[in-house]
Every structure is written in structure tokens, then in C-alpha cells.
XYZ file of C-alpha atoms in Angstrom:
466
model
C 0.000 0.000 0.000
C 1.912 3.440 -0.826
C -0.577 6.376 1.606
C -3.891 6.916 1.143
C -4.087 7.118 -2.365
C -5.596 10.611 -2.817
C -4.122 10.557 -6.112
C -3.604 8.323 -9.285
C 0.322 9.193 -9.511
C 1.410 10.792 -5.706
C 4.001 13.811 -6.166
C 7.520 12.261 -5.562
C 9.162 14.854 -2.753
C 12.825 15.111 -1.878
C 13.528 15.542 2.023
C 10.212 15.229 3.937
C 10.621 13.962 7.147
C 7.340 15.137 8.837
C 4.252 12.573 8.599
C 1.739 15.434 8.798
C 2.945 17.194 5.478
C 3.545 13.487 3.816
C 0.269 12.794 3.953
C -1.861 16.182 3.664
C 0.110 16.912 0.427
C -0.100 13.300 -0.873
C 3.157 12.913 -1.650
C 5.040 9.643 -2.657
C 4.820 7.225 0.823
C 5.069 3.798 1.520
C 2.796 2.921 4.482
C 5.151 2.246 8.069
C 2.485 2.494 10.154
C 2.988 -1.163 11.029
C 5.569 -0.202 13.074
C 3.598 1.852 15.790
C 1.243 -1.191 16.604
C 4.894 -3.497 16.746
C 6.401 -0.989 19.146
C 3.275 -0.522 21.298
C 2.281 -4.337 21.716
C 6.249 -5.185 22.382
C 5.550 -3.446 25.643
C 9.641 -2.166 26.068
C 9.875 0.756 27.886
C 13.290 1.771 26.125
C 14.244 1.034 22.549
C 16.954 2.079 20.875
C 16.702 1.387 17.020
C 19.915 1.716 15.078
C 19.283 1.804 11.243
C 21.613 3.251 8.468
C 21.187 7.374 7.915
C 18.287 8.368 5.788
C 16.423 5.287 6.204
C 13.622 6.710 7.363
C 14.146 6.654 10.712
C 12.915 10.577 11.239
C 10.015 10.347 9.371
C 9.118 6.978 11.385
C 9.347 9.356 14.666
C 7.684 11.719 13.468
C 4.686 9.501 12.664
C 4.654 8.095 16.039
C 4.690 11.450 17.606
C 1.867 12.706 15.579
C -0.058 8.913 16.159
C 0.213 9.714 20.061
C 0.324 12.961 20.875
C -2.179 14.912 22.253
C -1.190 18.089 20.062
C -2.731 15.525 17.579
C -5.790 15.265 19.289
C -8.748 14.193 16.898
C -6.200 14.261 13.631
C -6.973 10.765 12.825
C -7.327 11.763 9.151
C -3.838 11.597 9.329
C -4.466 7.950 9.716
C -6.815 7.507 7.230
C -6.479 4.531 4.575
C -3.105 3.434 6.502
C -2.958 -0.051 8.225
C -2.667 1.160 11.798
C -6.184 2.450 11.149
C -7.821 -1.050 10.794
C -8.181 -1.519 14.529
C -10.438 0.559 16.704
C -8.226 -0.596 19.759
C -5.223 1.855 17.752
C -7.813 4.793 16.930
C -8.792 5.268 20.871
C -5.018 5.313 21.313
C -4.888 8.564 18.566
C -3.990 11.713 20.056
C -4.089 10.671 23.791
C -0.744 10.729 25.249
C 1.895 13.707 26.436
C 5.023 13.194 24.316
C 8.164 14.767 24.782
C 10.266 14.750 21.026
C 13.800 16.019 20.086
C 16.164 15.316 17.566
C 20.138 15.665 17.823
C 20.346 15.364 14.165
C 22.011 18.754 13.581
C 24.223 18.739 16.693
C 27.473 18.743 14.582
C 30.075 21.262 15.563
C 33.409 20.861 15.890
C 34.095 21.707 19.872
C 32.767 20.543 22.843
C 31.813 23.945 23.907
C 29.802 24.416 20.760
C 28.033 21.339 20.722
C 27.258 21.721 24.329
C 25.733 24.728 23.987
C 23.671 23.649 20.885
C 22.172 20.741 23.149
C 21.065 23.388 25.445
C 19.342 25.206 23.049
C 17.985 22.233 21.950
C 16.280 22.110 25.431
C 15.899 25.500 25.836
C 13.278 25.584 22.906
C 11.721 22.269 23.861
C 11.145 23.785 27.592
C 9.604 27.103 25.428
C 6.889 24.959 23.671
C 5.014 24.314 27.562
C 5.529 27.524 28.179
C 1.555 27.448 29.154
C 2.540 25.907 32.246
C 3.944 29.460 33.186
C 1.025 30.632 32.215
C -1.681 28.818 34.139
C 0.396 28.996 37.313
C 0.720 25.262 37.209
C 4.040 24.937 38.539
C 5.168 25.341 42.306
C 7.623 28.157 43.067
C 10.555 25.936 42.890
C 9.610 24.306 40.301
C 9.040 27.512 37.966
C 12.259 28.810 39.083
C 13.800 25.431 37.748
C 11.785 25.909 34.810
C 13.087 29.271 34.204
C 16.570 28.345 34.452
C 16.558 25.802 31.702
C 18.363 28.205 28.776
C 21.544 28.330 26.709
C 23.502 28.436 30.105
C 22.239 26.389 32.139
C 24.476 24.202 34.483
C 25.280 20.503 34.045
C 22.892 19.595 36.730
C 20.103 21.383 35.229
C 20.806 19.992 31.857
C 20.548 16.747 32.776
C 17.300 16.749 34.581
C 15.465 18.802 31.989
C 14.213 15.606 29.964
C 13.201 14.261 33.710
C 11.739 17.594 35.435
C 9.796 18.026 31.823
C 8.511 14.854 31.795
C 7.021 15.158 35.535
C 5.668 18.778 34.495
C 3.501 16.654 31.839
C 2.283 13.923 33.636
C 0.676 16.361 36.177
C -0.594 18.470 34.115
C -2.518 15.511 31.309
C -2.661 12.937 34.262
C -0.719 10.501 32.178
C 3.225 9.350 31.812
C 4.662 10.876 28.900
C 6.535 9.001 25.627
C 9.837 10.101 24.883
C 11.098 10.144 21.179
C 14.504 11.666 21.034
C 15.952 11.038 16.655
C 19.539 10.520 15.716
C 21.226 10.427 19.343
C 24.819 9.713 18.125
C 25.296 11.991 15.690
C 26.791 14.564 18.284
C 28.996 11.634 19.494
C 30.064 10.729 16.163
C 31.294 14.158 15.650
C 33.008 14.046 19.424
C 34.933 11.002 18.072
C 36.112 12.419 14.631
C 36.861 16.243 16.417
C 38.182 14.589 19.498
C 35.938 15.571 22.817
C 34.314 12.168 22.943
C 35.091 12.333 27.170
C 33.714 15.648 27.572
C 30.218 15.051 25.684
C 30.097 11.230 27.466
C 30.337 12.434 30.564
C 27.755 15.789 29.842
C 25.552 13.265 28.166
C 25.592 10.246 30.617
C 23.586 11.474 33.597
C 20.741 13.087 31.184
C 20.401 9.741 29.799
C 20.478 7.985 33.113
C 18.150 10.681 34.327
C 15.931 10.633 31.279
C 15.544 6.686 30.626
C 16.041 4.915 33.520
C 15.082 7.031 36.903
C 12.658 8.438 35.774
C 9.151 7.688 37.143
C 7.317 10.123 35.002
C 8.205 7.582 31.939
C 5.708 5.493 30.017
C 7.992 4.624 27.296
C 10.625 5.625 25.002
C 12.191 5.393 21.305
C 15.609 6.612 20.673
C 16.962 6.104 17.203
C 20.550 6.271 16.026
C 23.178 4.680 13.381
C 25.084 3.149 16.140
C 24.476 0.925 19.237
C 27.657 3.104 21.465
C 28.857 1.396 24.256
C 26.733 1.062 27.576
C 29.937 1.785 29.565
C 30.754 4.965 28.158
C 26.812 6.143 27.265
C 24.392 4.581 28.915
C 25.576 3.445 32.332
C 23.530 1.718 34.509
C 20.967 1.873 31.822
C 19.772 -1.480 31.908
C 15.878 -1.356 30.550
C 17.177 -0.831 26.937
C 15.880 -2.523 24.265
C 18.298 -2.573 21.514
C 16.920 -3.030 17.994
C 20.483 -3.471 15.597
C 20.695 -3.707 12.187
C 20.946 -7.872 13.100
C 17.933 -7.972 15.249
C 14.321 -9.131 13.455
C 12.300 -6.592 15.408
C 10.733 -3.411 12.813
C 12.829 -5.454 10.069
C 10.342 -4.275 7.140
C 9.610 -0.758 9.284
C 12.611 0.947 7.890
C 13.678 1.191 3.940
C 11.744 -0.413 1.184
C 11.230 -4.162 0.998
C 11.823 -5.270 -2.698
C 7.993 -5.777 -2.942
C 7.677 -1.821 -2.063
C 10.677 -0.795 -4.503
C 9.532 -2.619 -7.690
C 5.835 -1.302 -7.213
C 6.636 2.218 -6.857
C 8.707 1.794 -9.833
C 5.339 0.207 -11.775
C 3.417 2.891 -10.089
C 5.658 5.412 -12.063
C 6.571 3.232 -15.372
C 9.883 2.021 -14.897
C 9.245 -1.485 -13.922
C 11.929 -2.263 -16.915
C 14.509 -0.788 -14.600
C 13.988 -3.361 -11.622
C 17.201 -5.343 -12.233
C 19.366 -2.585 -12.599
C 17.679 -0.634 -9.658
C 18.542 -4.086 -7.626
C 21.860 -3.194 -8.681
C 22.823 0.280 -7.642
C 20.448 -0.164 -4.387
C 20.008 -3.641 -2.964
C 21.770 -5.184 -0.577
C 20.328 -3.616 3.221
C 19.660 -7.015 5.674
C 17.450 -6.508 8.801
C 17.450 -9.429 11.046
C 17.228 -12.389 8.470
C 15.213 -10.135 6.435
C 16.883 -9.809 2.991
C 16.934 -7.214 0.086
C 15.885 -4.236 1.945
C 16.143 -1.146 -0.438
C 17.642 2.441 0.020
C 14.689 4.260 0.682
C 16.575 7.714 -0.092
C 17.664 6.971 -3.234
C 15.069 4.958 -4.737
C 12.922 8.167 -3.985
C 15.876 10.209 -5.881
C 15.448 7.523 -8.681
C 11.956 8.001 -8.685
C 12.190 11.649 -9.070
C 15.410 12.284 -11.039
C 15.543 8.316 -13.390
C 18.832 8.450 -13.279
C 21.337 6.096 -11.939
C 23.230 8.387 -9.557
C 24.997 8.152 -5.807
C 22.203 9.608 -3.935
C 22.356 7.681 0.002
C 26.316 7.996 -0.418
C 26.486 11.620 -1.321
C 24.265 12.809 1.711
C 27.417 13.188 4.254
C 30.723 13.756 4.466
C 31.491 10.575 5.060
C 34.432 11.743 7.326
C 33.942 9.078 9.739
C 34.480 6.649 7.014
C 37.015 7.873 5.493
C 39.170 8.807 8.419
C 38.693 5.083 10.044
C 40.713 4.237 6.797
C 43.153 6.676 6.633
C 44.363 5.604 9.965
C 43.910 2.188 9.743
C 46.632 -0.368 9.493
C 48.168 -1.566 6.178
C 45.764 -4.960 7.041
C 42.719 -2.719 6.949
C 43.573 -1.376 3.747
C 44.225 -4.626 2.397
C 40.683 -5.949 3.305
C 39.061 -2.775 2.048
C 40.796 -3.365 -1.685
C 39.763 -6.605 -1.104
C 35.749 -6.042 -0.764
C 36.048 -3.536 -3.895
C 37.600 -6.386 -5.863
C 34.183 -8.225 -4.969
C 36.018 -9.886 -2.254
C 34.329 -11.385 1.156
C 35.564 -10.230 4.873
C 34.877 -13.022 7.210
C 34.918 -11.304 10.798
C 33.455 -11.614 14.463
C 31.268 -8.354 14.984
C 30.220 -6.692 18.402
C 27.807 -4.253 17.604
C 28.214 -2.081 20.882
C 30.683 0.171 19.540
C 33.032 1.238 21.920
C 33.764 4.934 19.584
C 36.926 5.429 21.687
C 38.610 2.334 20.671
C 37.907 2.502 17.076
C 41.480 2.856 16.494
C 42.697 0.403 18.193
C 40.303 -3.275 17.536
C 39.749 -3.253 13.539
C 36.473 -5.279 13.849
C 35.064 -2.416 15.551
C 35.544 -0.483 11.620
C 33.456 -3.613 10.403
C 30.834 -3.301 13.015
C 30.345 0.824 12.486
C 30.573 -0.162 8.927
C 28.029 -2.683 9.032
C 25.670 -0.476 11.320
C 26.131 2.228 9.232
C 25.399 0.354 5.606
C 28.313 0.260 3.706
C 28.705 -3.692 4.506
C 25.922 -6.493 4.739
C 25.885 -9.671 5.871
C 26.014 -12.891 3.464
C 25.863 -15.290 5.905
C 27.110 -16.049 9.800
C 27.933 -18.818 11.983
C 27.291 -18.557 15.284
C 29.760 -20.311 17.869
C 28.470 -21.100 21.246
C 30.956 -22.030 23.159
C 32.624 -18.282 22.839
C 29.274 -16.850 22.537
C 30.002 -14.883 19.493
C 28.873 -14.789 16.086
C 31.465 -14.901 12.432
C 29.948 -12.671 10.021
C 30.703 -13.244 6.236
C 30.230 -9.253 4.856
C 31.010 -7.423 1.391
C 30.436 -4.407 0.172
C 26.388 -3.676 0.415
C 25.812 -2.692 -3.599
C 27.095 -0.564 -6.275
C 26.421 2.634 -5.001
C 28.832 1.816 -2.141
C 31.350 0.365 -3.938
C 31.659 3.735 -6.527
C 31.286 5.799 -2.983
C 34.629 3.952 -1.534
C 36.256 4.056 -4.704
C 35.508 8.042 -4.984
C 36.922 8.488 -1.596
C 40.373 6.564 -2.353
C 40.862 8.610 -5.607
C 40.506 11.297 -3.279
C 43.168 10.547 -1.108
C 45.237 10.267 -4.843
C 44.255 13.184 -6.272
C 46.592 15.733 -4.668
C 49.525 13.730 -6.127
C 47.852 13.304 -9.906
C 50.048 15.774 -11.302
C 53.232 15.253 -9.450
C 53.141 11.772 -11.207
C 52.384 12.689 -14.306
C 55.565 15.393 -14.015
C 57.838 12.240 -12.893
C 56.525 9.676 -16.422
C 57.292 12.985 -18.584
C 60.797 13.295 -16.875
C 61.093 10.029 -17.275
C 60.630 10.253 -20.958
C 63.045 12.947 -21.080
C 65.633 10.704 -18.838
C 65.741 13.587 -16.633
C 66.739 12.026 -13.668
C 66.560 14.912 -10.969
C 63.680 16.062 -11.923
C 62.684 12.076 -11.622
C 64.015 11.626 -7.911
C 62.517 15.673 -7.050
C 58.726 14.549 -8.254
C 59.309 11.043 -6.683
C 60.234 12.370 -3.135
C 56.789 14.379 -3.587
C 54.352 11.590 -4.624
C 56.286 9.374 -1.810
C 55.761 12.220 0.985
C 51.882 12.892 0.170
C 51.249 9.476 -0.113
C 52.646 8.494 3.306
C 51.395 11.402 4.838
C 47.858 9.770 4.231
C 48.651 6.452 5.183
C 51.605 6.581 7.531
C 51.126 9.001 9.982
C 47.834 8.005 11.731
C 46.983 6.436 14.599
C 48.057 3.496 13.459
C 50.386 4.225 11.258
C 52.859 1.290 10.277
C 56.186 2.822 11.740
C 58.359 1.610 8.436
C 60.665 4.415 7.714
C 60.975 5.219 4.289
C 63.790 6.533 2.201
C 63.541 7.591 -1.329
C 67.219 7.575 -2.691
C 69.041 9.480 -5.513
C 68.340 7.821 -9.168
């Protein structure tokens, strides 16, 4: 079923991540409704569902918020057509809860100080849409005071019981325990591992958590979504009602990206069902739990739109993460990586709570955050009991990842194009100190990429007189 059908042919929009404006405008959407009767009836009060960026994991929050909250009240035409609206046990539930949601999806500076304070705006603005509670004189005196204080400055103490003081606010004032939905957690501690103030934001960041998901009363029950599953030690200490939905788990398998089903008829829906192999191709290759051939939502939407055969999901970031895991990785790593873009297989044990911190140091942490993030999927594993762990067989997801890695290595190459091309014409010329001048270049650029990391390999090298 793609929506409600308004139309014969729905407008395909770039970008939309909020349900309301999905549906009212009838644009292109696969119904993921499913999900909120999963969620509800698996009766976890924390889940934390890591899926690959732009699979829909925004828009997914943003239809639960608008399926619960009570700013939704009596919007059930939102619901309308979609599956979640076949049971009147699920429309009673429309509209009748408080619920608290935040995203950290743009928390990406490049200092702690910066991304600190951009988390307390964050809160700071949440805080400003209850300001009614001022209003009413709801709140005690100490309590407004607290309220007052929440703002760009705030303290570390105050920061990390907003969520918690919020959420007690709420259930006072709508006689019901709220539902938390807070998108894209670990993008600000992605960016604290690439800039390098991953023990400053852990430790700001560990006692909201605590504080938020598991002391606090007020709680009914809680979504967090991310691209990684970061490590309970360093995040989420002590935090141990969480529900962790990974990319290997079979919970909400078809609730994020496109089953193949859902790809091929949007592209009948549109008229290029001729294109399904080749679609396959370039954007195949996602597995959720033993769920197979789970499609890039983003950029079969861009196909949709654009029919053209284009890198779409892997032209969305930076991809610095990536690309500096590499850079610093040993000469093995590199090995592997040439490997898998040869077509090769990486047979590997994975742990999928990602200790960020020592990312440099154990190499099948890359494959896990590699794996969690998309760029790998599983072919098969073998699970050994005994050690209680799991050997996955991975390659490279599909062809839009393999022409994504493949753009980022002639990066690295680029900035020594020329000097090579100098060295084969002095070459020609037998020219043989201008030979060992352009040789000493391409020898120092290319080992300052690969030699001087974290891990670098510690072989001097000496480039001699020819």
C-alpha cells in the first residue's frame, strides 16, 4: 500500500521527514504504520533502534509522535487509509498521550563547547513549547524557578534533569506518563569522536540519559533512534531497561527502507518497472534481522524523481567518519578494504556495541560501524556457542557503495595526480633529478595519508638518488 491514495500518480518529494505534510500533500509514501502497533504491543519501555542514515528513521518518529500525541488530538485523518487504522483498539489510542520529542540530528560542531551549547538550546526551545505551564500557574515556586533556568547556560545539573523535570511537568498536568522520542542520538557523538571531545560530551551526556531513561518515574515509554548501538559503559551506564533493535535484530525489520515488494511497485506505479534489475543493482543489498533485500529508501525516492542512476544515500554526508577510520587504519585494513572492492568477502566476528573510543585500536570495531552504518551487509554467519560470538561473512552492500569507496580513495590520490604525471614525462626525457625531485613528492603525500595516523605502520621510508 503506498498512503492513502488521494491521487492516481502521488508527487515524488525530496527531504520530507514530517508525517503530517507526507500525507496532507499526498506525496510519494510507503505505508510504516505497522511499526507503531509493533512498538506498542512489544511493551519495552526503552528502545533504541539503530538503522543506516536516511532510512527513514525521522520520518518513522515523526509519525509516532503525531499517532500519540495529544497536540494531535482528533487528527486521525492523518491515519486515514493506513494499516494502523484497521483496529479501533489503535484509533482510541490517537492523540491521547503527552510526548516529549527532540532530535540531535544537527548537533554537529566541531568543539565541545559548541556542541554543548547547541544541546542546550535544543532544550531550551523544547522547555519554550510548555511555556503554558507558566502561564496557568501550574508549577510550584521551585519548580518555575527550575523551569526558568533551563536556557543556553544552564548548568550541568540542570541539563541533565530537563528531559526528567519536563517529563514530571507533563504527567501532572494531562494525568498521564509521557513518551519520549529523542531522533539521531549519536550523531553529536560521532562528531566528538572524529573532532576529538568524545570524554567531555560522554560524561555531559551520561547522567541526562540515566536521568531521562532509567530514573525516571514520570516515563511510560521511550524510542531513541541512532546509526550506532555506542557502548553502555561509556553512554548509557547503569541503563539497563534498553531494548536494543540493531541492524541484526528481526524486530521493525520491514519498518525501515523499502522491501523489494515496495521498490519494484513504486517503480510500476511510475513506469519504470523495466529498470527493476538494474535498480537491484545500484540499491540492494540492506539485511534486517534475516530479512533480505531491503532497499535504500533515499535513493530509490531520488530515482523516482530524477531516473537516473546516480549516488544519492552515499552523497548525503561527508562521510568523514568513514574515510578517516581508513586513513588511519593499518596496512591490514587497507588490504581488506581493496579486497571487498575487488568483490572480495571479509569473514569477521562483529560486536555491535561500539566502543567509539577504541575505534582505532580493535579493527572489527571499523566492520561493526561499517556494518551499522550500511556500507557492509551480511552474506551469511555462523554462530559459535561455546565463545558466545557470532562470524559474520560481509562485502560491500551494492554498487552505489562500492563507486562511494572508490571516490573516496581517488581522493586521497588526487593531490599527487600531477606530481606523477611530471615524474613519467621526466622520465621520458631521462631527466633524472627532476625524476628523484617529483618522486620524493608523490612518496611524501602518499605516506602522509597512510603513515602518519593512529596506526600508522612505523616503516621508515627513504627515497634515494636515481
Amino acid at each position: 500500500m503506498t498512503g492513502k491514495g488521494a491521487s492516481i500518480v502521488q508527487t515524488v518529494g525530496i527531504g520530507h521527514q514530517n508525517f503530517e505534510q507526507v500525507i496532507t500533500k499526498d506525496i510519494f509514501y510507503i505505508d510504516k504504520t505497522h511499526f507503531i502497533k509493533e512498538w506498542w504491543e512489544a511493551e519495552d519501555q526503552v528502545t533504541l533502534i539503530t538503522r543506516p542514515r536516511r532510512f527513514g528513521k525521522t520520518l518513522n518518529m515523526s509519525m509516532t509522535e503525531q499517532f500519540f500525541s495529544v497536540k494531535y488530538e482528533n487528527r486521525g485523518d492523518l491515519f486515514e487509509g493506513l494499516s494502523i487504522w484497521e483496529e479501533e483498539k489503535y484509533r482510541k489510542l490517537q492523540g491521547t498521550y503527552p510526548v516529549i520529542a527532540l532530535s540531535f540530528a544537527d548537533v554537529k560542531e566541531t568543539t565541545f563547547s559548541d556542541v554543548r551549547e547547541k544541546l542546550c538550546l535544543i532544550l531550551q526551545n523544547l522547555y519554550n513549547q510548555y511555556d503554558f505551564l507558566l502561564e496557568e500557574g501550574f508549577l510550584k515556586e521551585g519548580e518555575e524557578t527550575y523551569f526558568r533556568s533551563v536556557t543556553m547556560g544552564m548548568s550541568d545539573t540542570v541539563a541533565s534533569y530537563a528531559l526528567k523535570s519536563l517529563s514530571a511537568f507533563l504527567e501532572r498536568y494531562y494525568e498521564k506518563k509521557v513518551i519520549i522520542l529523542l531522533d539521531e542520538y549519536d550523531t553529536p557523538l560521532q562528531e566528538a569522536y572524529v573532532n576529538g571531545y568524545w570524554k567531555e560530551l560522554v560524561a555531559f551526556t551520561r547522567s541526562m540519559f540515566n536521568a531521562t531513561f532509567k530514573t525516571n518515574p514520570h516515563l511510560d515509554r521511550a524510542i531513541m533512534t541512532g546509526i550506532t548501538r555506542v557502548s553502555k559503559e561509556s553512554v548509557f551506564s547503569d541503563l539497563n531497561n534498553l531494548e536494543v533493535v540493531t541492524t541484526t535484530s528481526e524486530k521493525y525489520a520491514e519498518s525501515f527502507g523499502f522491501t523489494q515488494q515496495e521498490a519494484f511497485d513504486a517503480l510500476k506505479k511510475y513506469g519504470l518497472g523495466e529498470e527493476e534489475e538494474e535498480v537491484k543493482r545500484w540499491y540492494d543489498g540492506f539485511t534486517f534481522g534475516s530479512r533480505k533485500n531491503i532497499y535504500n529508501p533515499w535513493s530509490i525516492i531520488n530515482y523516482l524523481d530524477k531516473r537516473a542512476f546516480r549516488l544519492y544515500w552515499a552523497n548525503t554526508s561527508s562521510n568523514s567518519l568513514v574515510g578517516k577510520l581508513i586513513q588511519e587504519g593499518s596496512i591490514k585494513l587497507k588490504e581488506v578494504m581493496e579486497d571487498l572492492l575487488k568483490g572480495g568477502r571479509l569473514c569477521t566476528e562483529i560486536d555491535e556495541q561500539l566502543v567509539f573510543s577504541q575505534l582505532d585500536q580493535d579493527e572489527s570495531d571499523v566492520w561493526s560501524l561499517l556494518l551499522a552504518s550500511g556500507y557492509l551487509k551480511v552474506e551469511r554467519y555462523v554462530m559459535h556457542e561455546e565463545q558466545g560470538t557470532q562470524e559474520y561473512e560481509l562485502t560491500l552492500t551494492n554498487k552505489e557503495v562500492k563507486l562511494m569507496f572508490e571516490r573516496i580513495v581517488r581522493g586521497w590520490f588526487s593531490r599527487t595526480a600531477s606530481a606523477y604525471n611530471d615524474f613519467i614525462k621526466a622520465l621520458l626525457l631521462g631527466d633524472l633529478e627532476a625524476m628523484n625531485e617529483y618522486i620524493n613528492r608523490v612518496s611524501e603525500e602518499t605516506f602522509s595519508f597512510f603513515d602518519t595516523g593512529k596506526r600508522a605502520s612505523g616503516k621508515n621510508v627513504l627515497i634515494g638518488g636515481l
